[in-house]
Short mmCIF file of C-alpha atoms in Angstrom, two decimals:
data_model
loop_
_atom_site.label_atom_id
_atom_site.label_comp_id
_atom_site.label_asym_id
_atom_site.label_seq_id
_atom_site.Cartn_x
_atom_site.Cartn_y
_atom_site.Cartn_z
CA SER A 24 -0.04 0.01 0.01
CA SER A 25 0.96 3.58 -0.09
CA CYS A 26 1.86 3.51 3.62
CA GLY A 27 4.73 1.08 2.99
CA PRO A 28 5.55 -2.29 4.56
CA ALA A 29 4.49 -3.12 8.14
CA PHE A 30 8.06 -3.95 9.18
CA ALA A 31 11.26 -2.13 8.14
CA SER A 32 14.03 -4.16 6.75
CA PRO A 33 17.00 -4.54 9.22
CA ARG A 34 19.89 -2.03 8.90
CA PRO A 35 23.19 -3.49 7.85
CA PRO A 36 25.81 -3.19 10.70
CA PRO A 37 27.98 -0.12 10.57
CA THR A 38 31.44 -0.47 9.16
CA SER A 39 34.22 0.02 11.63
CA GLY A 40 35.31 3.28 10.04
CA SER A 41 31.89 4.91 9.92
CA PRO A 42 31.03 7.92 12.24
CA ARG A 43 28.21 6.02 13.73
CA ALA A 44 30.39 3.05 14.50
CA ALA A 45 32.92 5.36 16.14
CA ALA A 46 30.17 6.90 18.32
CA LEU A 47 29.08 3.55 19.44
CA ARG A 48 32.50 1.87 19.88
CA PRO A 49 32.82 0.42 23.32
CA THR A 50 35.40 1.83 25.71
CA ALA A 51 37.77 -0.26 27.75
CA MET A 52 35.13 -0.61 30.55
CA GLY A 53 32.53 -1.83 27.99
CA ALA A 54 30.60 1.46 28.04
CA GLN A 55 29.66 3.37 24.79
CA THR A 56 31.01 6.93 24.18
CA SER A 57 28.29 9.44 23.79
CA VAL A 58 27.78 11.73 20.81
CA SER A 59 28.53 15.36 21.63
CA VAL A 60 25.34 17.35 21.49
CA LYS A 61 25.26 21.24 21.71
CA GLN A 62 23.28 22.32 24.66
CA GLU A 63 20.75 25.11 24.48
CA PRO A 64 21.49 28.20 26.70
CA ARG A 65 19.96 27.91 30.13
CA PRO A 66 17.00 30.34 30.57
CA VAL A 67 18.02 33.27 32.86
CA PRO A 68 15.63 35.55 34.75
CA MET A 69 15.70 39.38 34.05
CA THR A 70 14.37 41.77 36.54
CA LEU A 71 13.63 45.60 36.21
CA HIS A 72 14.44 47.49 39.37
CA VAL A 73 12.61 50.75 39.77
CA TYR A 74 13.61 53.64 41.96
CA ASP A 75 12.21 57.03 42.99
CA LEU A 76 14.61 59.52 41.64
CA GLY A 77 17.04 60.87 44.33
CA GLN A 78 16.88 60.26 48.04
CA SER A 79 14.29 62.95 48.83
CA GLY A 80 10.92 62.11 50.39
CA GLU A 81 9.42 64.78 48.30
CA ILE A 82 10.07 62.69 45.23
CA GLN A 83 8.40 59.60 46.69
CA THR A 84 5.42 61.81 47.38
CA LEU A 85 5.52 63.21 43.86
CA ASN A 86 5.55 59.83 42.31
CA THR A 87 2.63 58.71 44.47
CA VAL A 88 0.65 61.58 42.95
CA LEU A 89 1.94 60.92 39.36
CA SER A 90 1.16 57.19 39.71
CA GLN A 91 -2.47 58.14 39.76
CA MET A 92 -1.94 59.46 36.20
CA GLY A 93 -0.06 56.32 35.11
CA THR A 94 3.46 57.79 35.14
CA GLY A 95 6.27 59.05 37.40
CA ALA A 96 9.84 60.23 37.69
CA PHE A 97 11.95 57.02 38.03
CA HIS A 98 15.38 55.61 37.66
CA CYS A 99 15.52 52.12 36.28
CA GLY A 100 18.15 49.32 36.10
CA VAL A 101 18.05 45.85 34.60
CA GLU A 102 19.33 42.86 36.48
CA ILE A 103 20.85 39.94 34.56
CA PHE A 104 23.72 37.55 35.49
CA GLY A 105 24.13 39.10 38.99
CA ARG A 106 24.60 42.72 37.95
CA GLU A 107 22.13 45.70 37.57
CA TRP A 108 22.77 47.75 34.40
CA SER A 109 21.60 51.24 33.71
CA PHE A 110 22.56 54.57 32.05
CA GLN A 111 23.23 58.09 33.30
CA ALA A 112 24.56 61.38 32.11
CA THR A 113 28.32 61.97 32.28
CA PRO A 114 30.50 64.80 30.85
CA ARG A 115 32.53 62.35 28.85
CA GLY A 116 32.71 58.61 28.02
CA THR A 117 29.90 56.02 28.17
CA GLY A 118 26.81 56.55 30.37
CA VAL A 119 26.34 52.77 30.81
CA PHE A 120 27.20 51.50 34.36
CA SER A 121 26.50 48.54 36.60
CA VAL A 122 25.95 48.11 40.32
CA PRO A 123 24.88 45.19 42.60
CA PRO A 124 21.09 44.31 42.19
CA GLN A 125 18.97 47.07 43.96
CA GLY A 126 22.24 48.85 44.77
CA CYS A 127 21.91 52.21 43.09
CA MET A 128 22.81 54.43 46.04
CA ALA A 129 21.86 57.71 44.36
CA HIS A 130 18.19 56.75 44.18
CA THR A 131 15.45 55.29 46.42
CA PHE A 132 14.59 51.64 45.69
CA ARG A 133 10.68 51.42 44.93
CA SER A 134 9.84 48.01 43.45
CA SER A 135 10.97 45.19 41.08
CA VAL A 136 9.26 43.94 37.94
CA ASN A 137 9.70 40.39 36.80
CA MET A 138 10.58 40.71 33.04
CA GLY A 139 10.62 36.95 32.30
CA MET A 140 13.46 34.68 31.07
CA THR A 141 16.07 35.16 28.34
CA THR A 142 17.88 32.37 26.66
CA VAL A 143 20.77 34.45 25.41
CA ALA A 144 24.09 33.27 26.66
CA GLU A 145 26.12 35.33 29.13
CA SER A 146 28.90 35.80 26.61
CA GLU A 147 26.40 37.30 24.08
CA VAL A 148 24.81 39.55 26.71
CA MET A 149 28.23 40.91 27.60
CA ARG A 150 28.89 41.51 23.84
CA LEU A 151 25.56 43.35 23.62
CA LEU A 152 26.41 45.55 26.49
CA GLU A 153 29.81 46.35 25.16
CA LEU A 154 28.08 47.67 21.98
CA MET A 155 25.58 49.65 23.94
CA ARG A 156 28.44 51.17 26.09
CA LYS A 157 29.64 52.71 22.66
CA GLU A 158 26.08 53.68 21.48
CA TRP A 159 24.85 55.20 24.84
CA SER A 160 27.40 57.92 25.61
CA GLY A 161 26.92 59.92 28.77
CA GLY A 162 26.66 62.97 26.40
CA SER A 163 23.56 61.66 24.68
CA TYR A 164 21.54 61.62 27.82
CA GLU A 165 18.11 63.52 27.56
CA MET A 166 15.89 63.77 30.61
CA LEU A 167 12.65 62.86 28.99
CA THR A 168 13.54 61.15 25.76
CA ARG A 169 16.76 59.16 26.23
CA ASN A 170 17.20 58.46 29.84
CA CYS A 171 17.90 55.33 31.98
CA CYS A 172 14.50 53.88 31.49
CA HIS A 173 14.77 54.05 27.73
CA PHE A 174 18.14 52.31 27.88
CA CYS A 175 16.55 49.50 30.05
CA ASP A 176 13.71 49.23 27.57
CA GLU A 177 16.18 48.77 24.65
CA LEU A 178 18.24 46.25 26.65
CA CYS A 179 15.15 44.11 27.53
CA ARG A 180 13.83 44.25 23.88
CA SER A 181 17.14 43.27 22.58
CA LEU A 182 17.24 40.26 24.96
CA GLY A 183 13.69 39.15 24.06
CA VAL A 184 11.79 40.16 27.17
CA GLY A 185 10.75 43.90 26.46
CA PRO A 186 9.23 46.21 26.47
CA ILE A 187 9.37 47.43 30.10
CA PRO A 188 6.13 48.84 31.66
CA LEU A 189 4.88 52.03 29.98
CA TRP A 190 4.48 53.87 33.28
CA THR A 191 8.28 53.91 33.71
CA THR A 192 8.98 55.74 30.39
CA ASN A 193 5.91 57.89 29.58
CA LEU A 194 6.49 61.04 31.58
CA ALA A 195 7.11 63.11 28.51
CA GLY A 196 3.71 62.21 27.02
CA ALA A 197 1.78 62.16 30.37
CA GLY A 198 -0.04 65.39 29.58
CA ALA A 199 -0.24 68.96 30.97
CA ARG A 200 -1.64 67.83 34.37
CA ALA A 201 1.37 65.66 35.14
CA LYS A 202 3.61 68.35 33.94
CA ALA A 203 1.99 70.80 36.28
CA VAL A 204 2.56 68.56 39.23
CA TYR A 205 6.15 68.10 38.01
CA ASP A 206 6.47 71.87 37.94
CA VAL A 207 5.75 72.19 41.57
CA ALA A 208 8.56 69.87 42.58
CA ILE A 209 11.30 71.28 40.21
CA ASP A 210 13.31 72.94 42.94
CA SER A 211 13.31 69.93 45.25
CA LEU A 212 14.46 67.71 42.39
CA TYR A 213 17.64 69.76 42.03
CA PRO A 214 20.27 68.42 42.28
CA THR A 215 19.54 64.88 43.08
CA LEU A 216 17.08 64.37 40.10
CA LEU A 217 18.82 66.68 37.60
CA MET A 218 22.35 65.41 38.19
CA GLY A 219 21.70 63.01 35.48
CA CYS A 220 19.66 65.09 33.05
CA PHE A 221 22.17 66.86 30.85
CA SER A 222 24.11 66.09 27.70
CA GLY A 223 27.51 66.90 29.05
CA LYS A 224 27.76 70.19 27.16
CA GLY A 225 26.93 72.41 29.98
CA HIS A 226 28.72 73.74 32.89
CA TYR A 227 29.38 71.26 35.55
CA HIS A 228 30.47 71.88 39.16
CA ASP A 229 33.51 70.17 40.68
CA ASP A 230 31.18 67.56 42.03
CA GLY A 231 29.91 66.69 38.58
CA LEU A 232 26.49 68.31 38.88
CA PRO A 233 25.16 70.74 36.22
CA SER A 234 24.86 74.33 37.10
CA LYS A 235 21.43 75.56 38.06
CA GLY A 236 21.51 78.06 34.99
CA ASP A 237 21.94 74.95 32.75
CA VAL A 238 18.99 73.41 34.54
CA ARG A 239 16.72 76.30 33.48
CA ALA A 240 18.20 76.44 30.02
CA HIS A 241 17.50 72.81 29.46
CA GLN A 242 13.98 73.23 30.53
CA VAL A 243 13.46 76.02 28.03
CA ARG A 244 14.93 73.97 25.18
CA LEU A 245 12.68 71.03 26.08
CA SER A 246 9.60 73.24 26.29
CA SER A 247 10.41 74.69 22.78
CA ARG A 248 10.84 71.27 21.27
CA LEU A 249 7.55 70.02 22.58
CA GLY A 250 5.80 73.28 21.69
CA GLN A 251 4.35 73.70 25.25
CA PRO A 252 5.49 74.68 28.76
CA LEU A 253 7.19 71.68 30.21
CA PHE A 254 8.07 72.67 33.83
#
């Protein structure tokens, strides 16, 4: 019939020089050697750690209010293979850095989000991070459009577990009401919040913080870009 015979004819024994024979050749103890099989990478968990910006209680209060509008002012880092990776503004060099999980001392830990599992091998993750170190220079930081949360989102997407929750990244589009609340807190945000909000082209103090004049100038530039008052 078209389904073929009910019993397959026996295979001829392998010749001594064939690969199959070599794989099955008995060892001195009578055991057979095993065929080398490439193992799939072991799934590894990825976690997004979310912080209230700075160490001021006012920022935590601000985020409590902004959370009712589905947004907030956050710092984020992605934990993978025992390190937490993030992005910050620097006058020169890369803005990518790592700390122990939940160990960013410049900000106040808030919560963790389970992002799922990635099967990308550790060596490939390190290669990706090395590329991102070149692409994410400290001078490219923008407070609302290219910050630590956007870095974390790209890293998670690249490793197959993104995007990160929208409420961590959507402050720029949260609307006039959220911006009005943000305006009230602007003075308390300086310098802990704004220390990482500039492109490295302004005037930095000896402690690495932007000058207050640059804070105001940056607000004006962002307001002009978005076509509405921002702060």
